[in-house]
Tab-separated table of C-alpha atoms in Angstrom:
chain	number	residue	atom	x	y	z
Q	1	UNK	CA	101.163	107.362	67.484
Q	2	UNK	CA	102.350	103.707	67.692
Q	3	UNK	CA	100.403	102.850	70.437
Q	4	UNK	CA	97.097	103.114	68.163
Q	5	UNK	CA	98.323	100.488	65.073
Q	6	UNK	CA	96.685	97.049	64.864
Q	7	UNK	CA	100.362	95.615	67.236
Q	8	UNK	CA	100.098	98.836	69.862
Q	9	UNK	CA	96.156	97.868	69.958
Q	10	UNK	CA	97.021	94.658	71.339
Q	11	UNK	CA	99.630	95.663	73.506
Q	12	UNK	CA	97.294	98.562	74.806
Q	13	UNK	CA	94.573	95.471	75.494
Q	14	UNK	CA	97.158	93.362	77.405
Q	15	UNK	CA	97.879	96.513	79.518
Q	16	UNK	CA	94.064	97.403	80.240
Q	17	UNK	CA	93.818	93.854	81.363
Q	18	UNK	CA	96.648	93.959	83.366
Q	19	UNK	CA	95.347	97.135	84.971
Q	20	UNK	CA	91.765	95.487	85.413
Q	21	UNK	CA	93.559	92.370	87.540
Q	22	UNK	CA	95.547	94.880	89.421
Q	23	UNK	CA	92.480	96.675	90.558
Q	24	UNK	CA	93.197	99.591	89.092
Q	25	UNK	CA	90.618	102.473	88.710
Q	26	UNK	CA	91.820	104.336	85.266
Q	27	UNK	CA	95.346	104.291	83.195
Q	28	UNK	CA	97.111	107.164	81.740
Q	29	UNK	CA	96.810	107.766	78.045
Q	30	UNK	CA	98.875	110.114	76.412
Q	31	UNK	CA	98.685	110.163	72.691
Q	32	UNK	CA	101.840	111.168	71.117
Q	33	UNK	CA	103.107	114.223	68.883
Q	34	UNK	CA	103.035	114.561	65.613
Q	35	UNK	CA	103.882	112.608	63.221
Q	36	UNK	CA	107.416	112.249	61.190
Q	37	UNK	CA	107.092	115.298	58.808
Q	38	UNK	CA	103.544	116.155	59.903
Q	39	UNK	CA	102.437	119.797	60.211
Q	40	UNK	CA	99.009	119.572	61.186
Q	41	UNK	CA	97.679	119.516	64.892
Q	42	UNK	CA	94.166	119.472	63.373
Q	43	UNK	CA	94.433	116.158	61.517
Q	44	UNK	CA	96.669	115.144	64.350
Q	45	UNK	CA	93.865	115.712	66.960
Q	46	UNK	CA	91.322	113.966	64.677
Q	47	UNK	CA	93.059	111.127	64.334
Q	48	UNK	CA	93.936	111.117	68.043
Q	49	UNK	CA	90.047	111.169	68.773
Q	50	UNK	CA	89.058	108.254	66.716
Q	51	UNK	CA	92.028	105.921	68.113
Q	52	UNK	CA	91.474	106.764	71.634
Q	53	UNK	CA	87.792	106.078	70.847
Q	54	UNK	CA	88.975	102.076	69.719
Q	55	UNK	CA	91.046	102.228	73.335
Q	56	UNK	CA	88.129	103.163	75.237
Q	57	UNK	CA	85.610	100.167	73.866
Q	58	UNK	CA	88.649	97.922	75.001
Q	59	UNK	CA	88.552	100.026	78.538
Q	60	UNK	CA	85.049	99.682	78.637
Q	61	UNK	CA	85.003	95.449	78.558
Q	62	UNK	CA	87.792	95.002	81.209
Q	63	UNK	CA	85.535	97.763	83.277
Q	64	UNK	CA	88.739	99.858	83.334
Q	65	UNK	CA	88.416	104.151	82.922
Q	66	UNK	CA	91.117	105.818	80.628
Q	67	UNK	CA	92.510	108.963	81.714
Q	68	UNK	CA	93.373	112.194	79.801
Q	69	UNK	CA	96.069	114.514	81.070
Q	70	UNK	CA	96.462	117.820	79.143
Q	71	UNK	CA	99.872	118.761	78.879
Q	72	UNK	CA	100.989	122.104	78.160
Q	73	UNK	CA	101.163	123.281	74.878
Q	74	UNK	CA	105.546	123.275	74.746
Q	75	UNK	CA	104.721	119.269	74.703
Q	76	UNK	CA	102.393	119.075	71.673
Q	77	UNK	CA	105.159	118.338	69.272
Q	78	UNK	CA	106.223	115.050	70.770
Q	79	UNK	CA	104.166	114.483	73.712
Q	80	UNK	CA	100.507	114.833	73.334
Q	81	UNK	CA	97.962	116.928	71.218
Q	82	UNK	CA	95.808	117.452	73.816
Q	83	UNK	CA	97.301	120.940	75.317
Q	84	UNK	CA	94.446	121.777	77.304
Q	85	UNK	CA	91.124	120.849	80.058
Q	86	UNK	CA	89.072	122.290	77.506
Q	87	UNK	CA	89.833	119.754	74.934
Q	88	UNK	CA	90.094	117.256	77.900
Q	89	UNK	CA	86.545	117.613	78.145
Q	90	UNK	CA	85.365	118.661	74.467
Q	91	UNK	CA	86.823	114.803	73.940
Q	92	UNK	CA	85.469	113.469	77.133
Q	93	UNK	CA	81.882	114.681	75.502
Q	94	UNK	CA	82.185	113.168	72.312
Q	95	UNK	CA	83.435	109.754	73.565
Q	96	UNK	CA	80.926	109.246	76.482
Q	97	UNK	CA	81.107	106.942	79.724
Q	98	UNK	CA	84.503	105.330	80.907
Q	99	UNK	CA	86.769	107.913	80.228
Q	100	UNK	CA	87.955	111.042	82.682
Q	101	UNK	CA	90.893	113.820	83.207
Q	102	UNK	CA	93.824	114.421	85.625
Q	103	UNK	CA	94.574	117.812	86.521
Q	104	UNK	CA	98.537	118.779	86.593
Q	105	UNK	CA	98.665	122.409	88.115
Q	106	UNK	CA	102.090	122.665	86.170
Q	107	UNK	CA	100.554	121.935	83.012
Q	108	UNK	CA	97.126	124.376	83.330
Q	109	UNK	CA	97.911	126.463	85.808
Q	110	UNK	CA	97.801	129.384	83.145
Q	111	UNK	CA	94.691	128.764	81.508
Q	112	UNK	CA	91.840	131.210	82.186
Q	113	UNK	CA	89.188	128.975	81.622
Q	114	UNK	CA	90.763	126.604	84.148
Q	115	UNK	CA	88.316	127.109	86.810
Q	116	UNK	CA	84.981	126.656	84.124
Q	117	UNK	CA	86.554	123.777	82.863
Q	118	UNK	CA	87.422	121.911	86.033
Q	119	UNK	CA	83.877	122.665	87.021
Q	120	UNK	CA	82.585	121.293	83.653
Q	121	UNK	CA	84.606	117.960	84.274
Q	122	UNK	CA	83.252	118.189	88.225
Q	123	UNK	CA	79.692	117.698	86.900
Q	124	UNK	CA	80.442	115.103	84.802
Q	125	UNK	CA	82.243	113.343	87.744
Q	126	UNK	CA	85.361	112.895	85.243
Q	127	UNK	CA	87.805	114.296	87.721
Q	128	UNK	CA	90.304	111.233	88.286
Q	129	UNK	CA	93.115	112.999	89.557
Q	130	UNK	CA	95.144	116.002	91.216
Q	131	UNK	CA	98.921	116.482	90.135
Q	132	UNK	CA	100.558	119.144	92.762
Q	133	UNK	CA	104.272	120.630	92.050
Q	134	UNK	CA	105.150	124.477	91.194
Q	135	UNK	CA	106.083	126.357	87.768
Q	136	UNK	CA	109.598	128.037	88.336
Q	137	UNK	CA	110.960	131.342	87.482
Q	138	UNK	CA	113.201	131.023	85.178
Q	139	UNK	CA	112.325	127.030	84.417
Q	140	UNK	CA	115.499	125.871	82.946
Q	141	UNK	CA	114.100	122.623	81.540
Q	142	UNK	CA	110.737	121.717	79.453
Q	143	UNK	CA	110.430	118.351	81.234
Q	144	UNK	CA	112.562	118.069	84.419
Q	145	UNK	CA	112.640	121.488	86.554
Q	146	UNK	CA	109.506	121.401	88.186
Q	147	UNK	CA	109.620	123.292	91.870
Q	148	UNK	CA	108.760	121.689	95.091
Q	149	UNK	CA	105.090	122.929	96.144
Q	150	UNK	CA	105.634	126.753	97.100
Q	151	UNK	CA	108.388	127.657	95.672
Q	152	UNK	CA	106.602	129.081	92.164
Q	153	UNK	CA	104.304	131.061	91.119
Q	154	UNK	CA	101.266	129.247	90.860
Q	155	UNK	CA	98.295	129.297	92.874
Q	156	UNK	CA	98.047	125.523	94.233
Q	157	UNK	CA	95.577	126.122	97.336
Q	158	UNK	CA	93.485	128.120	94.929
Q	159	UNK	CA	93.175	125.266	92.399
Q	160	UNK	CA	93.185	122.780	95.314
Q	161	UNK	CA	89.891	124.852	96.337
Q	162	UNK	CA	88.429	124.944	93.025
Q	163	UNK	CA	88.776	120.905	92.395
Q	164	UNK	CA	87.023	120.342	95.871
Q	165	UNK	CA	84.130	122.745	94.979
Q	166	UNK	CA	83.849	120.233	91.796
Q	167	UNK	CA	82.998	117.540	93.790
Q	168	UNK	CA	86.775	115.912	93.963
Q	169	UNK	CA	87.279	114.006	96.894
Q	170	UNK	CA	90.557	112.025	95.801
Q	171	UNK	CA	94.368	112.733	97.384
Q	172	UNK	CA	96.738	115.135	96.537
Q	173	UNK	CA	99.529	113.321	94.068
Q	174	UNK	CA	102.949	115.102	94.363
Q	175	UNK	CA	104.447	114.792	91.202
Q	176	UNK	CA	108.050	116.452	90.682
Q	177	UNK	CA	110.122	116.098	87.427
Q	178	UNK	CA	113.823	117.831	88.826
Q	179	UNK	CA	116.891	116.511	88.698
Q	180	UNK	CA	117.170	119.082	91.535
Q	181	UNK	CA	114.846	117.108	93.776
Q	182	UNK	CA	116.172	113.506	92.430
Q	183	UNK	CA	119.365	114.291	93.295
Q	184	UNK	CA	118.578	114.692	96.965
Q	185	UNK	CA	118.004	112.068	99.625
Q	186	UNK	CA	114.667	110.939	98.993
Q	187	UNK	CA	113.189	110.744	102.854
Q	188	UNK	CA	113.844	114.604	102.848
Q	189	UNK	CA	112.053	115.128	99.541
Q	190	UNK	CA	109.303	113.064	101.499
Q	191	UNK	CA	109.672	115.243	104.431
Q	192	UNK	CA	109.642	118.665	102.630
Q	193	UNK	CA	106.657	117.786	100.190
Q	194	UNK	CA	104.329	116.940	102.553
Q	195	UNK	CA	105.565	119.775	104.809
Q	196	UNK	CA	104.844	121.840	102.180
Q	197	UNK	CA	101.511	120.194	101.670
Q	198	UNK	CA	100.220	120.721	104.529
Q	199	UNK	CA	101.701	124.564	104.951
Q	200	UNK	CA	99.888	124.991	101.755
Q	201	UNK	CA	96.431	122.857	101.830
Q	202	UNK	CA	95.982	122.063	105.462
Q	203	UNK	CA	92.522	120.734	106.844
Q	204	UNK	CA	92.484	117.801	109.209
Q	205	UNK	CA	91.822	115.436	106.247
Q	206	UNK	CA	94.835	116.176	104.158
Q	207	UNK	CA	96.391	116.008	107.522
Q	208	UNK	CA	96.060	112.733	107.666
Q	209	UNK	CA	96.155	111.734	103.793
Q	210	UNK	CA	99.539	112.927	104.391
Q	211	UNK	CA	100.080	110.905	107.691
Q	212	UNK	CA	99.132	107.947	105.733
Q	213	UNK	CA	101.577	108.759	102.222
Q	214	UNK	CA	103.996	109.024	105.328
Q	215	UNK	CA	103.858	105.846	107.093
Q	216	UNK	CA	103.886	104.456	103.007
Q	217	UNK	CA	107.531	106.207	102.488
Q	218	UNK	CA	109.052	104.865	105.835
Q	219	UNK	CA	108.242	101.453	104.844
Q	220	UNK	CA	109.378	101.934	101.556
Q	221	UNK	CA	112.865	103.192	103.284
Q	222	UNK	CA	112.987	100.489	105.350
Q	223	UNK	CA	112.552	98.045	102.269
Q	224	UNK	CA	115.066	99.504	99.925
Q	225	UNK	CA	117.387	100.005	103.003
């Protein structure tokens, strides 16, 4: 929770300003676990809520969004206390305008009330983001063995279908902690994930979202080459 003393305040302001010069439409905000010797995820989320609230009237004046990204619950001890799109949006409520949610499908996939709650955020036109990987079977890592889109379990064109009837009209962000995958040459990680992407999603405009994240990761190749 260091980001939300009086010196992580500042820095936090420096980095929404940044951000705002930049162009950029919302930053991440995760809040942190508990605290040394805490116990309590109740006080813990309390006291999340009223800091993020003192980030978001700094948000507000450089006319930058903050973004919440429930994590699952394994990561509530050190990560974030906000383990779900239900408290996503519970806190969304309370805080009012300037402040939205990214969907991870390896962090929600599970939750039952996934598809009321990414409809709740939908109407609210909160949804920022779309996170696409896979949940393996066995996952041999908390943070970094996440599966290459279509080779786990969950259901990504399903949820891909449920954010679009929401009203989300954004990209599709592949987003792959594995020291599998970082291990390998990155132009056929490119290759395969948006191979899989479009086995998976299809549609003429992912068709050429993907065309476009392409031509990006050839240039990028090119540079670093």
């Amino acid at each position: 929770m260091d980001h939300f003393r009086q010196a992580g305040l500042r820095a936090r302001k420096e980095e929404l300003e940044r951000a705002a010069r930049f162009g950029a439409d919302h930053v991440f905000l995760f809040t942190g676990g508990l605290g040394d010797g805490e116990r309590g995820l109740v006080a813990a989320r309390r006291r999340a809520e009223d800091h993020i609230g003192r980030l978001l009237e700094l948000a507000r004046r450089v006319g930058v969004k903050l973004a919440l990204e429930p994590l699952h619950p394994m990561l509530a001890g050190d990560r974030t206390v906000i383990t779900s799109l239900t408290s996503a949006n519970d806190l969304c409520d309370a805080l009012g305008h300037g402040i939205g949610v990214v969907v991870d499908v390896y962090h929600v996939w599970w939750d039952e009330r996934l598809e009321a709650e990414i409809m709740r955020a939908g109407r609210s036109g909160r949804l920022l983001g779309f996170h696409v990987n896979d949940w393996l079977l066995p996952t041999r890592h908390l943070l970094t063995d996440r599966g290459m889109m279509g080779d786990g379990i969950i259901d990504l064109k399903g949820i891909e279908v449920m954010m679009r009837r929401a009203g989300f009209v954004g990209g599709l962000e592949v987003e792959i902690f594995s020291t599998n995958w970082w291990a390998r040459d990155p132009g056929e990680v490119m290759e395969i994930a948006i191979s899989r992407c479009r086995e998976i999603f299809g549609g003429p405009s992912h068709a050429s979202y993907l065309s476009r994240v392409l031509d990006s990761a050839m240039t990028l190749r090119i540079t670093a080459a």
